[in-house]
Short mmCIF file of C-alpha atoms in Angstrom, two decimals:
data_model
loop_
_atom_site.label_atom_id
_atom_site.label_comp_id
_atom_site.label_asym_id
_atom_site.label_seq_id
_atom_site.Cartn_x
_atom_site.Cartn_y
_atom_site.Cartn_z
CA MET A 1 0.00 0.00 0.00
CA GLY A 2 1.24 3.42 -0.88
CA PHE A 3 0.49 6.55 1.08
CA ILE A 4 -1.11 9.17 -1.07
CA PRO A 5 -2.15 12.54 0.28
CA LEU A 6 -5.61 13.99 -0.18
CA LYS A 7 -5.63 17.43 -1.71
CA PRO A 8 -8.23 20.05 -2.60
CA ILE A 9 -9.28 20.57 -6.21
CA PRO A 10 -9.84 24.06 -7.70
CA GLU A 11 -13.10 25.82 -6.94
CA LYS A 12 -13.91 26.16 -10.64
CA ASP A 13 -14.04 22.38 -11.11
CA ARG A 14 -16.68 21.90 -8.45
CA MET A 15 -20.45 21.75 -8.09
CA SER A 16 -21.93 24.73 -6.30
CA MET A 17 -23.49 23.51 -3.07
CA ILE A 18 -25.16 20.71 -1.18
CA PHE A 19 -27.61 21.28 1.67
CA VAL A 20 -27.63 18.64 4.40
CA GLY A 21 -30.45 18.54 6.95
CA MET A 22 -30.91 15.73 9.49
CA GLY A 23 -28.40 12.99 10.10
CA GLN A 24 -25.03 12.15 11.56
CA ILE A 25 -22.17 13.29 9.36
CA ASP A 26 -19.16 11.03 9.65
CA VAL A 27 -16.32 9.37 7.75
CA ARG A 28 -16.53 5.73 6.62
CA ASP A 29 -13.64 4.10 4.73
CA GLY A 30 -12.27 7.58 4.21
CA ALA A 31 -15.43 8.88 2.54
CA PHE A 32 -17.77 11.62 3.74
CA VAL A 33 -21.14 10.10 4.71
CA VAL A 34 -24.45 11.22 6.16
CA ILE A 35 -26.01 8.49 8.28
CA ASP A 36 -29.71 8.39 8.97
CA GLU A 37 -29.81 6.99 12.49
CA VAL A 38 -33.41 5.77 12.25
CA ASN A 39 -32.89 3.22 9.50
CA GLY A 40 -29.11 3.21 9.33
CA GLU A 41 -28.97 4.38 5.71
CA ARG A 42 -25.73 5.95 4.52
CA MET A 43 -25.50 8.66 1.91
CA HIS A 44 -22.14 9.39 0.36
CA ILE A 45 -21.37 13.02 -0.36
CA PRO A 46 -18.65 13.75 -2.93
CA VAL A 47 -17.29 16.35 -0.53
CA GLY A 48 -14.22 17.16 -2.61
CA SER A 49 -16.35 18.01 -5.64
CA VAL A 50 -18.54 20.71 -4.05
CA ALA A 51 -17.69 24.29 -3.19
CA CYS A 52 -19.63 24.34 0.06
CA LEU A 53 -21.81 22.19 2.25
CA LEU A 54 -24.63 23.97 4.03
CA LEU A 55 -25.56 22.18 7.23
CA GLU A 56 -29.09 22.79 8.39
CA PRO A 57 -30.46 22.23 11.89
CA GLY A 58 -30.69 18.52 12.69
CA THR A 59 -27.17 17.57 11.63
CA ARG A 60 -24.33 16.40 13.83
CA VAL A 61 -20.81 16.44 12.48
CA SER A 62 -17.95 14.28 13.70
CA HIS A 63 -14.43 15.60 14.17
CA ALA A 64 -13.20 13.25 11.42
CA ALA A 65 -15.74 14.69 8.97
CA VAL A 66 -14.72 18.29 9.70
CA LYS A 67 -11.09 17.31 9.24
CA LEU A 68 -11.88 15.63 5.92
CA ALA A 69 -13.84 18.64 4.67
CA ALA A 70 -10.93 20.91 5.61
CA THR A 71 -8.42 18.61 3.88
CA VAL A 72 -10.32 18.69 0.60
CA GLY A 73 -10.89 22.45 0.92
CA THR A 74 -14.67 22.34 1.19
CA LEU A 75 -16.35 25.08 3.18
CA LEU A 76 -18.78 23.89 5.84
CA ILE A 77 -21.44 26.46 6.65
CA TRP A 78 -23.84 26.05 9.54
CA VAL A 79 -27.12 27.71 8.60
CA GLY A 80 -30.56 28.09 10.14
CA ASP A 81 -33.85 27.01 8.62
CA ALA A 82 -33.97 27.60 4.87
CA GLY A 83 -30.34 28.65 4.95
CA VAL A 84 -31.31 32.19 5.78
CA ARG A 85 -29.49 32.62 9.04
CA LEU A 86 -25.79 31.92 9.13
CA TYR A 87 -24.32 30.65 12.37
CA SER A 88 -20.76 29.73 11.54
CA ALA A 89 -18.39 28.78 8.76
CA GLY A 90 -15.73 26.13 8.99
CA GLN A 91 -12.71 27.68 7.32
CA PRO A 92 -10.71 30.53 8.75
CA GLY A 93 -9.96 33.25 6.20
CA GLY A 94 -6.74 34.91 5.24
CA ALA A 95 -4.67 31.79 4.64
CA ARG A 96 -2.29 33.92 2.60
CA SER A 97 -0.74 36.86 4.40
CA ASP A 98 0.38 38.55 1.14
CA LYS A 99 -3.18 38.51 -0.20
CA LEU A 100 -4.64 39.64 3.11
CA LEU A 101 -2.25 42.59 3.32
CA TYR A 102 -2.95 43.45 -0.33
CA GLN A 103 -6.70 43.45 0.33
CA ALA A 104 -6.26 45.50 3.50
CA LYS A 105 -4.03 48.04 1.72
CA LEU A 106 -6.68 48.54 -0.97
CA ALA A 107 -9.41 48.94 1.62
CA LEU A 108 -7.45 51.36 3.83
CA ASP A 109 -6.46 53.88 1.15
CA ASP A 110 -9.47 56.00 0.11
CA SER A 111 -8.36 56.54 -3.49
CA LEU A 112 -7.59 52.85 -3.98
CA ARG A 113 -10.88 51.88 -2.37
CA LEU A 114 -12.74 54.19 -4.78
CA LYS A 115 -10.99 52.51 -7.74
CA VAL A 116 -12.08 49.09 -6.49
CA VAL A 117 -15.66 50.24 -5.91
CA ARG A 118 -15.78 51.81 -9.41
CA LYS A 119 -14.63 48.47 -10.87
CA MET A 120 -17.37 46.65 -8.97
CA PHE A 121 -19.90 49.14 -10.34
CA GLU A 122 -18.58 48.64 -13.86
CA LEU A 123 -18.69 44.83 -13.69
CA ARG A 124 -22.15 44.95 -12.23
CA PHE A 125 -23.88 47.35 -14.60
CA GLY A 126 -21.75 46.77 -17.70
CA GLU A 127 -20.60 50.38 -17.97
CA PRO A 128 -18.11 52.48 -16.03
CA PRO A 129 -19.73 54.87 -13.54
CA PRO A 130 -19.54 58.62 -14.28
CA SER A 131 -16.22 60.10 -13.18
CA ARG A 132 -15.67 62.33 -10.16
CA ARG A 133 -18.20 60.59 -7.94
CA SER A 134 -17.59 59.73 -4.32
CA ILE A 135 -18.32 56.28 -2.95
CA GLU A 136 -21.38 57.77 -1.24
CA GLN A 137 -22.72 59.05 -4.58
CA LEU A 138 -22.01 55.69 -6.26
CA ARG A 139 -23.87 53.96 -3.47
CA GLY A 140 -26.89 56.21 -4.08
CA MET A 141 -26.85 55.50 -7.83
CA GLU A 142 -26.53 51.80 -7.14
CA GLY A 143 -29.49 51.83 -4.73
CA ALA A 144 -31.73 53.54 -7.30
CA ARG A 145 -30.71 51.08 -10.01
CA VAL A 146 -31.27 48.11 -7.73
CA ARG A 147 -34.80 49.23 -6.80
CA LYS A 148 -35.61 49.68 -10.47
CA THR A 149 -34.20 46.24 -11.34
CA TYR A 150 -36.29 44.58 -8.63
CA GLN A 151 -39.42 46.30 -9.95
CA MET A 152 -38.63 45.39 -13.53
CA LEU A 153 -37.96 41.72 -12.74
CA ALA A 154 -41.08 41.49 -10.54
CA LYS A 155 -43.15 42.85 -13.41
CA GLN A 156 -41.49 40.50 -15.89
CA TYR A 157 -42.28 37.42 -13.82
CA GLY A 158 -45.69 38.67 -12.67
CA VAL A 159 -44.86 38.91 -8.96
CA LYS A 160 -46.43 41.42 -6.58
CA TRP A 161 -43.61 43.61 -5.33
CA LYS A 162 -43.65 46.03 -2.44
CA GLY A 163 -39.91 46.35 -2.06
CA ARG A 164 -37.14 44.27 -0.51
CA ARG A 165 -38.42 43.90 3.04
CA TYR A 166 -37.41 41.24 5.46
CA ASP A 167 -36.89 40.78 9.14
CA PRO A 168 -33.86 38.59 9.78
CA THR A 169 -35.33 37.47 13.09
CA GLN A 170 -38.76 36.63 11.68
CA TRP A 171 -38.28 34.83 8.43
CA GLU A 172 -41.90 33.67 8.06
CA SER A 173 -43.27 37.20 8.28
CA SER A 174 -42.10 38.41 4.85
CA ASP A 175 -43.97 37.79 1.59
CA VAL A 176 -43.19 34.85 -0.71
CA ALA A 177 -41.06 36.90 -3.11
CA ASN A 178 -38.90 38.19 -0.25
CA GLN A 179 -38.62 34.71 1.26
CA CYS A 180 -37.48 33.32 -2.08
CA LEU A 181 -34.98 36.14 -2.45
CA SER A 182 -33.56 35.54 1.02
CA ALA A 183 -33.16 31.82 0.37
CA ALA A 184 -31.56 32.51 -3.01
CA THR A 185 -29.07 35.09 -1.76
CA ALA A 186 -28.08 32.68 1.04
CA CYS A 187 -27.05 30.16 -1.65
CA LEU A 188 -25.05 32.81 -3.49
CA TYR A 189 -23.32 33.96 -0.30
CA GLY A 190 -22.31 30.37 0.44
CA ILE A 191 -20.44 29.84 -2.82
CA THR A 192 -19.06 33.38 -2.80
CA GLU A 193 -17.56 32.92 0.65
CA ALA A 194 -16.08 29.57 -0.44
CA ALA A 195 -14.48 31.32 -3.44
CA ILE A 196 -13.10 34.22 -1.38
CA LEU A 197 -11.54 31.82 1.12
CA ALA A 198 -10.18 29.60 -1.64
CA ALA A 199 -8.56 32.62 -3.26
CA GLY A 200 -6.89 33.46 0.06
CA TYR A 201 -8.74 36.69 0.93
CA ALA A 202 -10.66 37.75 4.02
CA PRO A 203 -14.48 37.74 3.88
CA ALA A 204 -14.69 40.53 6.47
CA ILE A 205 -12.67 43.21 4.62
CA GLY A 206 -15.29 44.79 2.37
CA PHE A 207 -15.17 47.85 0.13
CA LEU A 208 -18.80 48.96 -0.18
CA HIS A 209 -20.07 46.91 2.72
CA THR A 210 -18.33 47.09 6.03
CA GLY A 211 -18.61 46.01 9.63
CA LYS A 212 -19.91 42.49 9.06
CA PRO A 213 -18.05 39.16 9.08
CA GLN A 214 -19.06 38.74 5.42
CA SER A 215 -18.71 42.30 4.09
CA PHE A 216 -16.50 41.29 1.14
CA VAL A 217 -18.85 38.38 0.40
CA TYR A 218 -21.73 40.86 -0.05
CA ASP A 219 -19.54 43.09 -2.25
CA ILE A 220 -18.62 40.25 -4.61
CA ALA A 221 -22.01 38.52 -4.54
CA ASP A 222 -23.75 41.80 -5.50
CA ILE A 223 -21.86 41.82 -8.80
CA VAL A 224 -23.57 38.65 -10.03
CA LYS A 225 -26.71 38.71 -7.92
CA PHE A 226 -29.04 40.26 -10.49
CA GLU A 227 -28.03 37.99 -13.34
CA THR A 228 -28.30 34.75 -11.32
CA VAL A 229 -30.25 34.35 -8.11
CA VAL A 230 -32.68 37.27 -8.29
CA PRO A 231 -34.36 36.18 -11.56
CA ALA A 232 -34.38 32.60 -10.24
CA ALA A 233 -36.08 33.69 -7.01
CA PHE A 234 -38.73 35.72 -8.84
CA ARG A 235 -39.41 32.86 -11.22
CA ILE A 236 -40.04 30.51 -8.30
CA ALA A 237 -42.06 33.10 -6.36
CA ALA A 238 -44.39 33.57 -9.33
CA ARG A 239 -45.40 29.90 -9.10
CA HIS A 240 -46.37 30.08 -5.38
CA PRO A 241 -44.62 26.76 -4.65
CA ALA A 242 -45.43 24.56 -1.65
CA THR A 243 -41.74 24.22 -0.77
CA PRO A 244 -40.14 27.52 -1.81
CA GLU A 245 -36.67 26.86 -0.30
CA ARG A 246 -36.20 23.56 -2.10
CA GLU A 247 -37.27 24.95 -5.44
CA VAL A 248 -35.21 28.09 -4.99
CA ARG A 249 -32.10 26.00 -4.28
CA ILE A 250 -32.63 23.91 -7.40
CA ALA A 251 -33.22 27.04 -9.46
CA CYS A 252 -30.09 28.66 -7.99
CA ARG A 253 -27.97 25.63 -8.78
CA ASP A 254 -29.20 25.79 -12.40
CA ALA A 255 -28.55 29.54 -12.54
CA PHE A 256 -25.01 29.04 -11.21
CA LYS A 257 -24.38 26.33 -13.77
CA GLN A 258 -25.73 28.39 -16.66
CA SER A 259 -23.81 31.54 -15.83
CA ARG A 260 -20.68 29.54 -14.86
CA VAL A 261 -20.49 31.50 -11.63
CA LEU A 262 -18.04 29.16 -9.90
CA GLN A 263 -15.59 29.45 -12.77
CA ARG A 264 -15.93 33.24 -12.79
CA LEU A 265 -15.83 34.10 -9.09
CA ILE A 266 -12.11 33.82 -8.34
CA PRO A 267 -10.97 35.60 -11.55
CA MET A 268 -13.61 38.26 -10.79
CA ILE A 269 -12.26 38.79 -7.26
CA GLU A 270 -8.74 39.19 -8.67
CA ASP A 271 -10.05 41.52 -11.37
CA VAL A 272 -11.87 43.75 -8.90
CA LEU A 273 -8.83 44.04 -6.63
CA ALA A 274 -6.47 44.59 -9.57
CA ALA A 275 -8.42 47.79 -10.34
CA GLY A 276 -6.45 49.39 -7.48
CA ASP A 277 -3.40 49.00 -9.72
CA ILE A 278 -0.94 48.07 -6.97
CA GLU A 279 1.18 44.98 -6.51
CA PRO A 280 0.72 42.65 -3.55
CA PRO A 281 3.27 43.82 -0.96
CA PRO A 282 6.56 41.86 -0.94
CA PRO A 283 7.66 40.34 2.36
CA ALA A 284 9.88 42.57 4.52
CA PRO A 285 13.58 41.88 3.81
CA GLU A 286 14.23 40.53 7.29
CA ALA A 287 11.06 38.41 7.35
CA MET A 288 11.59 34.69 7.91
CA LEU A 289 10.35 32.52 5.06
CA PRO A 290 8.73 29.23 6.10
CA ALA A 291 11.24 26.60 7.21
CA ILE A 292 9.04 23.92 5.67
CA PRO A 293 7.45 25.37 2.53
CA GLU A 294 3.90 24.36 1.58
CA PRO A 295 3.83 21.53 -0.95
CA ALA A 296 2.46 22.33 -4.41
CA SER A 297 -1.25 21.65 -4.73
CA VAL A 298 -3.66 21.31 -7.64
CA GLY A 299 -6.17 23.32 -5.59
CA ASP A 300 -6.58 27.05 -5.03
CA GLN A 301 -4.07 29.16 -3.14
CA GLY A 302 -6.21 29.84 -0.09
CA HIS A 303 -6.78 26.20 0.80
CA ARG A 304 -4.70 25.58 3.86
CA SER A 305 -4.76 21.78 3.93
CA LYS A 306 -1.50 19.91 3.71
CA MET B 1 -14.54 19.08 -17.80
CA ALA B 2 -15.58 15.67 -19.04
CA MET B 3 -17.70 12.77 -17.89
CA LEU B 4 -15.67 10.19 -16.00
CA VAL B 5 -16.48 6.59 -15.06
CA VAL B 6 -14.33 4.44 -12.78
CA VAL B 7 -15.07 0.74 -12.25
CA THR B 8 -13.24 -1.05 -9.48
CA GLU B 9 -12.98 -4.75 -8.67
CA ALA B 10 -11.48 -6.31 -5.53
CA VAL B 11 -9.86 -3.06 -4.38
CA PRO B 12 -9.35 -2.17 -0.69
CA PRO B 13 -12.12 -0.16 1.06
CA ARG B 14 -9.56 2.61 1.49
CA LEU B 15 -9.58 3.29 -2.25
CA ARG B 16 -13.35 2.98 -2.49
CA GLY B 17 -13.79 5.61 0.22
CA ARG B 18 -11.19 7.81 -1.42
CA LEU B 19 -12.96 7.72 -4.79
CA ALA B 20 -16.23 8.69 -3.08
CA ILE B 21 -14.60 11.98 -2.09
CA TRP B 22 -14.95 13.25 -5.67
CA LEU B 23 -17.17 10.77 -7.48
CA LEU B 24 -20.58 9.24 -6.92
CA GLU B 25 -20.74 5.48 -6.30
CA ILE B 26 -23.84 4.55 -8.29
CA ARG B 27 -23.37 0.75 -7.94
CA ALA B 28 -20.89 -1.29 -5.92
CA GLY B 29 -17.50 -0.27 -7.24
CA VAL B 30 -18.87 1.92 -10.06
CA TYR B 31 -18.10 5.63 -9.79
CA VAL B 32 -19.15 8.52 -12.01
CA GLY B 33 -18.39 12.22 -12.08
CA ASP B 34 -17.66 15.23 -14.25
CA VAL B 35 -14.06 16.37 -13.81
CA SER B 36 -11.27 18.20 -15.58
CA GLN B 37 -8.19 16.50 -17.00
CA ARG B 38 -6.04 17.53 -14.06
CA ILE B 39 -8.48 16.12 -11.54
CA ARG B 40 -8.83 12.93 -13.56
CA GLU B 41 -5.07 12.47 -13.46
CA MET B 42 -5.07 13.15 -9.73
CA ILE B 43 -7.81 10.51 -9.25
CA TRP B 44 -5.73 8.04 -11.29
CA GLU B 45 -2.76 8.64 -9.00
CA GLN B 46 -4.97 7.61 -6.10
CA VAL B 47 -6.00 4.45 -7.97
CA ASP B 48 -2.42 3.68 -8.84
CA ALA B 49 -1.26 4.03 -5.25
CA LEU B 50 -4.18 2.40 -3.45
CA ALA B 51 -5.62 -0.32 -5.71
CA GLU B 52 -3.11 -3.00 -4.62
CA ASP B 53 -4.12 -6.41 -6.06
CA GLY B 54 -7.49 -5.21 -7.33
CA ASN B 55 -8.22 -4.02 -10.83
CA VAL B 56 -9.65 -0.77 -12.06
CA ALA B 57 -10.88 0.62 -15.37
CA MET B 58 -11.32 4.32 -15.93
CA ALA B 59 -13.13 5.81 -18.95
CA TRP B 60 -13.78 9.44 -19.81
CA ALA B 61 -15.41 11.45 -22.56
CA SER B 62 -13.01 13.05 -25.02
CA ASN B 63 -12.98 14.31 -28.58
CA HIS B 64 -11.39 11.11 -29.88
CA GLU B 65 -12.96 9.26 -32.77
CA SER B 66 -14.77 6.98 -30.35
CA GLY B 67 -15.76 9.90 -28.17
CA PHE B 68 -13.98 8.48 -25.14
CA GLU B 69 -10.69 7.14 -23.85
CA PHE B 70 -9.92 4.63 -21.13
CA GLN B 71 -7.11 3.15 -19.13
CA THR B 72 -6.85 0.18 -16.80
CA TYR B 73 -4.99 -0.87 -13.68
CA GLY B 74 -4.24 -4.48 -12.69
CA THR B 75 -5.19 -7.61 -14.55
CA ASN B 76 -8.59 -8.65 -15.75
CA ARG B 77 -9.92 -11.11 -18.34
CA ARG B 78 -10.62 -8.13 -20.53
CA GLU B 79 -7.53 -6.59 -22.07
CA PRO B 80 -7.30 -3.41 -24.08
CA ILE B 81 -5.77 -3.89 -27.54
CA ASP B 82 -4.86 -1.56 -30.34
CA HIS B 83 -6.83 -2.32 -33.50
CA ASP B 84 -5.72 -0.15 -36.43
CA GLY B 85 -5.29 2.78 -34.13
CA LEU B 86 -8.61 2.18 -32.45
CA ARG B 87 -8.51 0.88 -28.92
CA LEU B 88 -10.70 -2.18 -28.45
CA VAL B 89 -10.97 -4.82 -25.77
CA ARG B 90 -9.98 -8.47 -26.09
CA PHE B 91 -11.74 -10.94 -23.87
CA LEU B 92 -9.65 -13.88 -22.73
CA PRO B 93 -11.27 -17.32 -22.45
CA GLN B 94 -11.96 -18.64 -18.96
CA GLU B 95 -9.08 -21.18 -18.85
CA ALA B 96 -6.52 -18.50 -19.68
CA ASN B 97 -7.41 -16.81 -16.41
#
């Protein structure tokens, strides 16, 4: 028998997400399994081939399973009902100090931050924003455009729309369209966070959004939100489904596949940050390089498994 | 990205679990998935290192004339042969086994 290490594969070669509700998550013969304790059924999950696993209430995860998910670079996300609330995520960010410092440098300098925000605006709306605008002004323009887009899509799919209103503590209280939108954005945030971590950046250091553990996730997700999950959510909402979350997830997975979001996310993150037009900072001359360098991996740079 | 099928026979559970990390085991020892060339090669390295005395066949979609390619590990009654540049399989009689 030969020893052969287990390594992560690139984010772009993966499926988007798998939701797991109910069951004991464990490792059997080295594979990631969900065991239904009532009738002892096992379900294999190709953990290395998905970007993120969203664990819903009713799951228990063994230490071995968390270790395996970390080794293959798959993000575990603990979510509430319907994936709307996020409790925790299983991969610490900032695995690459050079990328973290680069991101922080761009966020700290006002003129660099404006360049990055302008690039986000350009990628999102397909045209560069008018020059000489502050971030505050860009935010205002963005808000107006977003409200108009929601109205337009609601009209197109024949959904009653009274604006994006939701109460994060009372999920059931919002209307069907808003519930579908919340479930859909949760899916998008999951894969976006997995991509940001895989690329080696920090989810908390945002440019437009700030002050939340996932600020950068919201920044990046907003770029593709209106071409992927929002139309999918409205399409489902128009049908008044019995199980909105399930249908929204399926629709989101299709939307991600069609728009090749997973393939685009990491290059998009690099593209947005490159708008600042600075190089990642080199290590200080007296800095100690690692005594035992990381082995080469087929995966992405931010995966910290051996 | 291309469709990939791996069929294993008499391989250790260690390899079977390992393959289930990326592929879906649709029948005992039969795995399918959709992976890139790099990942396929990585999966083959796992097979090569962990299959021991078992035998494994791996086939994937490609733009060859036949639309697919395959490779094998270990011995089996079925042997790949080259037939005028086309890869076919020769089936040995029982006694030759």
